XYZ file of C-alpha atoms in Angstrom:
602
model
C 34.318 15.039 9.216
C 34.495 17.524 12.094
C 30.913 16.716 13.007
C 31.765 13.034 13.288
C 34.843 13.885 15.332
C 32.803 16.028 17.724
C 30.165 13.344 18.018
C 32.803 10.792 18.960
C 34.291 13.202 21.510
C 30.883 13.802 23.100
C 30.223 10.080 23.200
C 33.617 9.434 24.805
C 32.984 12.179 27.361
C 29.573 10.741 28.233
C 31.080 7.307 28.695
C 33.806 8.776 30.892
C 31.255 10.569 33.073
C 29.379 7.332 33.572
C 32.619 5.657 34.621
C 33.494 8.617 36.902
C 30.151 8.484 38.749
C 30.469 4.733 39.183
C 33.977 5.222 40.535
C 32.671 7.847 42.983
C 29.893 5.537 44.191
C 32.310 2.669 44.641
C 34.750 4.815 46.651
C 31.999 6.332 48.821
C 31.305 2.971 50.417
C 34.705 2.505 52.116
C 34.993 6.259 52.840
C 31.691 6.364 54.719
C 32.615 3.185 56.574
C 35.948 4.664 57.670
C 34.256 7.918 58.684
C 31.645 6.067 60.768
C 34.368 4.225 62.619
C 36.262 7.514 63.094
C 33.152 9.227 64.499
C 32.548 6.273 66.792
C 36.042 6.555 68.251
C 35.523 10.293 68.852
C 32.237 9.584 70.583
C 33.945 7.064 72.822
C 36.626 9.652 73.546
C 34.037 12.247 74.575
C 32.279 9.730 76.786
C 35.543 9.015 78.527
C 36.236 12.713 78.946
C 32.794 13.254 80.499
C 33.747 10.848 83.256
C 37.352 11.888 83.708
C 36.868 15.667 83.521
C 33.180 16.495 83.999
C 33.768 20.168 84.773
C 35.529 20.872 81.449
C 33.288 18.601 79.407
C 30.358 20.081 77.486
C 27.428 17.825 76.658
C 27.074 19.534 73.281
C 30.233 17.720 72.201
C 28.512 14.412 72.697
C 25.448 15.612 70.795
C 27.685 16.796 67.973
C 29.345 13.403 67.755
C 25.914 11.763 67.652
C 24.829 14.156 64.875
C 27.949 13.284 62.883
C 27.207 9.584 63.311
C 23.610 10.132 62.194
C 24.677 12.040 59.081
C 27.188 9.380 58.116
C 24.732 6.556 58.721
C 22.191 8.386 56.567
C 24.751 8.534 53.749
C 25.538 4.860 54.256
C 21.867 3.919 53.889
C 21.152 6.244 50.945
C 24.070 5.009 48.862
C 22.291 1.664 48.463
C 19.072 3.283 47.232
C 18.167 4.469 43.717
C 18.600 8.050 44.923
C 22.176 7.360 45.948
C 22.871 5.560 42.660
C 21.495 8.478 40.708
C 23.012 11.373 42.707
C 26.413 10.277 44.042
C 27.540 13.932 44.143
C 24.953 14.807 46.788
C 26.021 11.838 48.883
C 29.605 13.060 48.609
C 28.621 16.487 49.967
C 26.557 14.816 52.690
C 29.555 12.707 53.676
C 31.933 15.713 53.683
C 29.611 18.132 55.512
C 28.712 15.493 58.119
C 32.363 15.656 59.186
C 32.819 19.433 58.833
C 29.631 21.513 58.842
C 27.947 19.456 61.585
C 31.072 19.789 63.740
C 31.164 23.538 63.060
C 27.510 23.923 64.066
C 28.128 21.938 67.236
C 31.038 24.182 68.219
C 28.979 27.271 67.519
C 26.165 25.998 69.699
C 28.702 25.370 72.467
C 29.833 28.992 72.135
C 33.302 27.744 71.380
C 35.465 29.886 69.229
C 37.877 27.139 68.150
C 38.654 26.506 64.534
C 38.327 22.711 63.998
C 41.310 22.642 61.649
C 42.138 19.060 62.570
C 38.662 17.781 61.649
C 38.528 19.801 58.449
C 41.911 18.791 57.135
C 41.306 15.162 58.040
C 37.999 15.198 56.131
C 39.474 17.012 53.103
C 42.481 14.698 53.007
C 40.299 11.591 53.301
C 37.984 12.575 50.473
C 40.874 13.694 48.231
C 42.654 10.385 48.848
C 39.709 8.004 48.565
C 37.584 9.888 46.003
C 39.944 11.773 43.650
C 37.312 12.681 41.016
C 34.998 15.653 40.404
C 37.309 18.311 41.845
C 34.478 20.828 41.758
C 32.637 18.795 44.410
C 35.725 18.970 46.607
C 35.860 22.745 46.141
C 32.117 23.109 46.928
C 32.481 21.015 50.069
C 35.376 23.210 51.232
C 33.664 26.527 50.410
C 30.514 25.281 52.087
C 32.397 24.715 55.355
C 34.099 28.100 55.158
C 30.838 29.951 54.447
C 29.167 28.112 57.324
C 32.024 29.087 59.610
C 31.918 32.756 58.624
C 28.130 32.878 58.708
C 27.893 31.371 62.172
C 30.631 33.712 63.372
C 28.641 36.725 62.200
C 25.259 35.472 63.440
C 26.465 34.280 66.855
C 29.046 37.056 67.195
C 31.927 34.633 67.813
C 34.977 36.851 67.856
C 37.591 34.152 68.405
C 38.926 36.265 71.263
C 41.648 33.836 72.103
C 43.163 34.113 68.604
C 45.186 37.115 67.513
C 44.608 38.526 64.061
C 48.005 37.270 62.912
C 47.345 33.756 64.200
C 43.871 33.730 62.664
C 45.346 34.792 59.339
C 47.829 31.974 59.599
C 45.007 29.450 60.140
C 43.165 30.693 57.070
C 46.354 30.722 55.013
C 47.090 27.148 56.081
C 43.521 26.142 55.224
C 43.800 27.814 51.811
C 46.975 26.036 50.822
C 45.811 22.697 52.223
C 42.546 22.863 50.243
C 44.355 24.102 47.141
C 46.774 21.174 47.232
C 43.934 18.688 47.737
C 41.915 20.192 44.891
C 44.885 20.351 42.540
C 45.762 16.737 43.272
C 42.178 15.707 42.554
C 42.100 17.833 39.390
C 45.378 16.435 38.046
C 44.440 12.901 38.964
C 41.127 13.289 37.165
C 42.854 14.743 34.084
C 45.196 11.789 34.101
C 42.286 9.388 34.459
C 40.380 11.075 31.624
C 43.412 10.875 29.333
C 44.043 7.275 30.280
C 40.396 6.461 29.806
C 40.353 8.070 26.341
C 43.556 6.288 25.407
C 42.158 3.003 26.629
C 38.974 3.578 24.638
C 40.960 4.390 21.505
C 43.124 1.341 22.055
C 40.043 -0.808 22.541
C 38.537 0.617 19.349
C 41.783 -0.065 17.508
C 41.787 -3.636 18.812
C 38.193 -4.076 17.678
C 39.036 -2.784 14.215
C 42.056 -5.058 14.171
C 39.882 -8.011 15.143
C 37.412 -7.158 12.370
C 40.236 -6.903 9.840
C 41.783 -10.112 11.131
C 38.419 -11.888 10.922
C 37.974 -10.640 7.352
C 41.378 -11.809 6.218
C 41.024 -15.000 8.233
C 37.792 -15.689 6.350
C 39.596 -15.123 3.046
C 42.418 -17.412 4.210
C 40.086 -20.148 5.420
C 37.638 -20.066 2.482
C 40.003 -19.445 -0.433
C 39.733 -21.895 -3.307
C 43.499 -21.954 -3.780
C 45.965 -23.344 -1.297
C 47.787 -20.643 0.674
C 51.084 -21.465 2.340
C 54.243 -20.255 4.021
C 57.298 -22.504 3.976
C 60.850 -22.279 5.252
C 63.929 -22.410 3.002
C 64.808 -25.834 4.460
C 61.494 -27.320 3.280
C 58.996 -27.136 6.152
C 55.488 -25.699 6.024
C 54.860 -22.920 8.540
C 51.223 -22.220 7.720
C 48.622 -23.756 5.426
C 44.948 -23.092 4.785
C 42.137 -25.679 4.473
C 42.251 -25.557 0.658
C 45.906 -26.634 0.681
C 45.028 -29.446 3.103
C 42.347 -30.658 0.660
C 44.776 -30.527 -2.273
C 47.308 -32.589 -0.316
C 44.638 -35.008 0.925
C 45.041 -34.030 4.582
C 42.279 -33.633 7.139
C 43.437 -30.244 8.466
C 46.059 -27.511 7.937
C 47.732 -28.695 11.132
C 48.307 -32.091 9.527
C 50.040 -30.379 6.583
C 52.482 -28.499 8.825
C 53.103 -31.583 10.954
C 53.514 -34.097 8.133
C 55.426 -32.244 5.400
C 58.767 -31.442 6.991
C 60.869 -32.236 3.913
C 59.052 -30.854 0.879
C 61.732 -31.950 -1.577
C 61.477 -35.661 -0.744
C 57.954 -35.979 0.677
C 55.988 -33.866 -1.785
C 57.476 -33.690 -5.259
C 57.363 -36.773 -7.483
C 60.541 -35.440 -9.059
C 62.684 -34.096 -6.164
C 64.646 -31.957 -8.622
C 61.589 -29.716 -8.937
C 62.203 -28.298 -5.449
C 65.680 -27.125 -6.449
C 64.277 -25.619 -9.639
C 61.617 -23.843 -7.559
C 64.260 -22.369 -5.245
C 66.508 -21.388 -8.143
C 63.684 -19.564 -9.921
C 62.821 -17.571 -6.792
C 66.474 -16.798 -6.145
C 66.890 -15.426 -9.666
C 63.747 -13.284 -9.907
C 62.346 -13.100 -6.389
C 59.084 -14.715 -7.489
C 57.869 -17.775 -9.352
C 54.629 -18.133 -11.296
C 52.825 -21.038 -12.997
C 55.371 -23.498 -11.631
C 53.791 -26.859 -12.506
C 54.797 -30.104 -10.814
C 53.480 -33.525 -9.933
C 53.170 -34.208 -6.203
C 52.226 -37.053 -3.891
C 49.047 -36.616 -1.884
C 48.710 -37.961 1.625
C 47.175 -41.220 0.337
C 50.018 -41.764 -2.162
C 48.082 -40.705 -5.257
C 49.659 -38.252 -7.685
C 48.177 -34.914 -8.767
C 49.344 -31.874 -10.694
C 49.757 -28.493 -8.967
C 50.682 -24.993 -10.108
C 52.599 -22.772 -7.673
C 52.839 -19.007 -7.483
C 55.181 -17.806 -4.733
C 57.610 -15.126 -3.591
C 60.467 -14.882 -1.122
C 60.070 -12.797 2.050
C 63.417 -11.407 3.204
C 64.750 -9.523 6.206
C 66.620 -6.207 6.021
C 69.899 -7.931 5.283
C 68.384 -9.757 2.319
C 68.282 -13.219 3.887
C 65.214 -15.332 3.079
C 62.872 -15.658 6.029
C 60.250 -17.809 4.316
C 58.372 -18.370 1.068
C 54.685 -17.595 0.691
C 52.257 -18.087 -2.139
C 49.356 -19.927 -3.727
C 48.950 -23.515 -4.924
C 46.267 -24.617 -7.388
C 45.218 -28.166 -8.248
C 45.470 -28.373 -12.056
C 44.962 -32.133 -12.393
C 41.718 -31.757 -14.351
C 43.311 -29.213 -16.670
C 46.222 -31.570 -17.295
C 43.825 -34.430 -17.945
C 41.913 -32.262 -20.405
C 45.167 -31.376 -22.156
C 46.122 -35.044 -22.305
C 42.665 -35.892 -23.603
C 43.053 -33.300 -26.339
C 46.500 -34.652 -27.208
C 45.104 -38.167 -27.472
C 42.224 -36.821 -29.492
C 44.552 -35.284 -32.054
C 46.688 -38.430 -32.095
C 43.657 -40.650 -32.631
C 42.285 -38.338 -35.284
C 45.542 -38.297 -37.235
C 46.217 -42.019 -36.828
C 42.843 -43.680 -37.278
C 41.483 -41.436 -40.006
C 44.710 -41.636 -41.964
C 44.320 -45.239 -43.142
C 40.789 -44.960 -44.673
C 41.641 -41.681 -46.339
C 44.995 -42.981 -47.641
C 43.361 -46.145 -49.031
C 40.609 -44.247 -50.799
C 43.127 -41.727 -52.161
C 45.245 -44.564 -53.540
C 42.253 -46.070 -55.376
C 41.258 -42.698 -56.827
C 44.813 -41.954 -58.033
C 44.997 -45.365 -59.729
C 41.808 -44.596 -61.632
C 43.118 -41.109 -62.429
C 46.093 -42.566 -64.252
C 43.823 -44.354 -66.715
C 43.250 -42.679 -70.088
C 39.956 -41.410 -71.413
C 37.360 -38.953 -70.258
C 35.028 -41.543 -68.770
C 36.293 -44.218 -66.401
C 34.264 -47.294 -65.497
C 34.456 -48.190 -61.811
C 33.809 -51.825 -60.798
C 31.049 -52.306 -58.259
C 33.449 -53.905 -55.774
C 35.642 -50.797 -55.865
C 32.599 -48.566 -55.468
C 31.431 -50.612 -52.498
C 34.908 -50.378 -50.976
C 34.890 -46.593 -51.393
C 31.428 -46.363 -49.825
C 32.502 -48.537 -46.888
C 35.598 -46.380 -46.373
C 33.554 -43.191 -46.467
C 31.006 -44.623 -44.034
C 33.827 -45.676 -41.714
C 35.279 -42.169 -41.810
C 31.872 -40.682 -41.092
C 31.329 -43.020 -38.126
C 34.736 -42.160 -36.708
C 34.199 -38.415 -37.089
C 30.691 -38.593 -35.580
C 31.992 -40.588 -32.620
C 34.734 -38.059 -32.014
C 32.297 -35.162 -32.167
C 29.855 -36.893 -29.835
C 32.522 -37.733 -27.268
C 33.990 -34.260 -27.083
C 30.619 -32.526 -27.211
C 29.583 -34.733 -24.306
C 32.765 -33.827 -22.430
C 31.967 -30.128 -22.818
C 28.235 -29.953 -22.143
C 27.249 -33.443 -21.009
C 24.881 -35.868 -22.735
C 21.382 -34.532 -23.337
C 18.789 -37.228 -22.688
C 15.177 -37.348 -23.826
C 13.799 -39.959 -21.466
C 10.501 -41.787 -21.830
C 9.028 -45.234 -21.175
C 11.107 -47.645 -23.248
C 10.519 -51.333 -24.066
C 13.952 -52.961 -23.783
C 13.088 -55.982 -25.955
C 12.070 -53.734 -28.832
C 15.269 -51.697 -28.460
C 17.431 -54.831 -28.657
C 15.501 -56.129 -31.693
C 16.108 -52.835 -33.486
C 19.820 -52.842 -32.685
C 20.135 -56.497 -33.822
C 18.383 -55.680 -37.116
C 20.878 -52.895 -37.799
C 23.787 -55.261 -37.166
C 22.334 -58.267 -39.041
C 24.750 -57.959 -42.036
C 27.710 -57.834 -39.655
C 26.425 -60.855 -37.712
C 25.865 -62.804 -40.935
C 29.385 -62.006 -42.076
C 30.766 -63.182 -38.719
C 28.509 -66.273 -38.766
C 27.354 -65.342 -35.273
C 24.349 -66.730 -33.417
C 22.228 -64.120 -31.625
C 19.597 -64.676 -28.911
C 17.317 -62.046 -27.446
C 16.221 -63.503 -24.093
C 14.573 -60.356 -22.736
C 11.066 -61.396 -21.607
C 8.031 -59.766 -23.223
C 6.583 -58.836 -19.832
C 9.707 -57.030 -18.601
C 8.666 -53.667 -17.078
C 9.455 -50.531 -19.073
C 12.535 -48.489 -18.224
C 12.909 -44.722 -18.023
C 15.516 -44.013 -20.717
C 16.427 -42.303 -23.986
C 15.494 -44.758 -26.760
C 18.146 -43.561 -29.235
C 21.013 -43.510 -26.758
C 20.042 -46.883 -25.276
C 19.938 -48.431 -28.744
C 23.474 -47.116 -29.281
C 24.627 -48.903 -26.107
C 23.312 -52.283 -27.298
C 24.694 -51.686 -30.802
C 28.157 -50.828 -29.477
C 28.280 -53.815 -27.111
C 27.102 -56.288 -29.798
C 29.382 -54.782 -32.474
C 32.313 -54.865 -30.068
C 31.837 -58.575 -29.455
C 31.651 -59.288 -33.200
C 34.737 -57.208 -34.036
C 37.007 -58.613 -31.352
C 36.265 -62.317 -31.686
C 36.632 -65.007 -34.322
C 33.642 -66.075 -36.495
C 31.057 -68.424 -35.046
C 30.407 -66.384 -31.903
C 27.339 -67.009 -29.741
C 25.735 -63.807 -28.448
C 23.003 -63.556 -25.797
C 21.191 -60.474 -24.508
C 19.101 -60.767 -21.325
C 17.505 -58.524 -18.693
C 15.723 -58.924 -15.386
C 14.332 -56.880 -12.499
C 16.490 -56.998 -9.367
C 16.875 -55.205 -6.064
C 19.871 -52.915 -5.767
C 21.171 -55.020 -2.871
C 21.456 -58.081 -5.158
C 23.569 -56.258 -7.749
C 26.915 -57.426 -6.325
C 25.802 -61.054 -6.319
C 24.758 -60.871 -9.946
C 28.024 -59.198 -10.888
C 29.872 -62.301 -9.646
C 27.981 -64.569 -11.994
C 30.421 -66.490 -14.254
C 30.909 -69.594 -16.246
C 33.974 -70.999 -14.483
C 35.731 -70.097 -11.240
C 33.451 -67.320 -9.940
C 35.802 -66.014 -7.272
C 38.613 -65.498 -9.788
C 36.568 -63.614 -12.402
C 37.541 -59.902 -12.530
C 34.562 -57.626 -12.049
C 35.092 -54.141 -13.411
C 32.794 -51.192 -12.734
C 32.749 -48.051 -14.838
C 30.732 -45.085 -13.745
C 31.083 -41.653 -15.343
C 30.337 -38.229 -13.872
C 26.562 -38.020 -14.175
C 24.992 -35.111 -16.051
C 21.448 -34.000 -16.855
C 18.988 -36.772 -15.932
C 20.979 -38.330 -13.105
C 19.055 -40.928 -11.131
C 20.757 -42.162 -7.964
C 19.920 -45.369 -6.069
C 19.101 -44.290 -2.499
C 19.024 -47.701 -0.865
C 19.353 -51.405 -1.510
C 15.572 -51.973 -1.674
C 15.094 -49.970 -4.903
C 14.221 -52.059 -7.984
C 16.134 -51.653 -11.235
C 16.755 -53.420 -14.535
C 19.916 -55.514 -14.845
C 20.936 -56.071 -18.484
C 23.711 -58.329 -19.865
C 25.318 -58.828 -23.278
C 27.231 -62.140 -23.132
C 29.460 -63.953 -25.603
C 31.502 -67.150 -25.583
C 34.555 -65.611 -27.214
C 38.195 -65.289 -26.261
C 37.611 -63.291 -23.089
C 39.538 -60.310 -21.731
C 42.673 -60.033 -19.621
C 42.209 -58.599 -16.094
C 44.550 -55.654 -16.746
C 42.513 -54.784 -19.857
C 39.242 -54.969 -17.934
C 40.393 -52.247 -15.564
C 40.668 -49.597 -18.308
C 38.238 -50.933 -20.900
C 35.753 -48.067 -20.489
C 38.336 -45.261 -20.490
C 38.575 -42.730 -23.286
C 40.564 -43.822 -26.392
C 41.274 -47.297 -25.011
C 41.261 -49.748 -27.899
C 39.427 -53.015 -27.729
C 40.698 -56.133 -26.060
C 41.587 -57.627 -29.470
C 42.737 -54.291 -30.950
C 44.578 -55.842 -33.863
C 41.170 -56.576 -35.437
C 39.821 -53.049 -34.777
C 39.922 -49.893 -36.918
C 38.068 -47.774 -34.331
C 39.215 -45.012 -32.037
C 38.444 -46.728 -28.783
C 35.307 -44.646 -28.215
C 32.509 -47.237 -28.219
C 32.729 -48.469 -24.631
C 33.531 -44.958 -23.400
C 30.296 -43.739 -25.017
C 28.424 -46.623 -23.372
C 29.774 -45.547 -19.986
C 28.726 -41.940 -20.592
C 25.220 -42.905 -21.691
C 24.558 -45.354 -18.837
C 26.055 -42.935 -16.331
C 23.802 -40.147 -17.582
C 20.820 -42.435 -16.946
C 21.964 -42.899 -13.358
C 23.133 -46.462 -13.841
C 26.367 -48.448 -13.686
C 28.194 -50.459 -16.336
C 30.880 -53.108 -16.037
C 32.316 -56.327 -17.403
C 32.831 -59.844 -16.048
C 35.445 -61.785 -17.977
C 38.613 -63.863 -17.995
C 40.743 -65.279 -20.848
C 39.026 -68.209 -22.565
C 35.759 -67.757 -20.649
C 34.004 -65.195 -22.844
C 32.786 -61.805 -21.661
C 29.629 -60.588 -19.980
C 29.000 -56.836 -20.228
C 26.351 -55.674 -17.765
C 24.619 -52.404 -16.938
C 21.703 -51.173 -14.844
C 18.805 -48.863 -15.678
C 16.044 -47.284 -13.575
C 12.491 -48.506 -13.938
C 9.802 -46.154 -15.170
C 7.845 -44.561 -12.284
C 4.605 -46.493 -12.740
C 6.471 -49.753 -13.452
C 7.719 -50.132 -9.847
């Protein structure tokens, strides 16, 4: 842990040094420019003095000014080169010594014993003000001037005769304190900058970590499968995630917060549920598995389950509610399906069992060890048992299909042969109903890609349905033809009377296993119909005819569970087709469905 901490400190220090050198380079530019202008004004001053007081003027002063200008110009040029970018410290010393050491050398050459305190202090003050970093450079520049001064004094034997020892000591004392103040100010400023820089880096790192955390939780919020919300006590949504928008049928979370401003009246089907929600939270602080029916944005109704809690301030007042919302419509439908299943099982299986039990008890009351059973009674018992078996098998098939989907074994199938087989199975029933049956499927109809057994069940159910729900003497016709998908709607409107008034009902189940979709209107498919001239079906019955546990359109004649047409829908849907009915009261019924052609039949 300490190693990582040291590594971070070294990295921060390196970054600071890079910033410090860049700061020094940036500040050198204006400093050198100011110094060049300063040196130019001094040069002009010396030129004026040479004309006004030529006897006191020494030409070496002019040369010194020119040397200062040259040194500063050299620094100005070098700072734009790669050398200047790489070694800003050397340029700093060049700038400082151009103003101090060069002046000192010029005075020495002029045999002048003056101490250029004014020039030195002006240079030290300028560099401390404009470039307050790297205090050691400031100290080196100052010691360099002092060493040059003392060295030249010893070499050229400049005794500063016009200065007393006390006055000379005062100059050096003044220079010491002036340089010390400049260096301390630079040192403290640099310490402050380093601390601020480290703090800024830590703050930036904290912000970056915060942004990462925010992005992570934002991703959870945006991509959660459940709806996430915050709402006010008065019934407005503060925040919502995309999942909640989908549950409510909105295009965006913003639409949720803008639209639902009165949750009690706008959302809940039963407005009392909002008060119950608030009461539950008030009593326990949280609410879980709170199920309600709500209106979606399009007006449809769905079931939701809420899990929420109250967020309070220090005084205990509720600030807002937050929690999760789950769409449980499918679960509720499954529960309702199961309830209907149990109801159908208890109701429709009760009559055959009760009838058979009554017959058996009557025979049990007779005396003797052996009891003769009339053939008619035996046949009745067999029919009752077969009916029970059919009902149980249908129930098992439906609910097995609901759980795992229909399993198809598709192959090339001849539709005419399938219909002939189904008609043969139902021949006793058709004879009993005195029905007339016609198989108009042409011999040259292309093969379809289907499951033979399941397809035979579809035709059997549709034919048996027509026989069960109509009076004797029915005329039944089965036909099929190849059509383009684009012509399907036109064929659906085919009728015997007023075409525009005939209700056309589609039923298409969730497709499983061998789903075959129709990509465009130019695809060929088989269009099959099972037509009768019976009593017909009411429009309101047509709309739900293929739903689960819906009894037939003449249910008083039926002892079934309402599974036949539902099974047809499941089977046709699993093949990738559609199924529907065209009918009206008194005009008979035409059940139609589509099937895909076999690959090499197209």
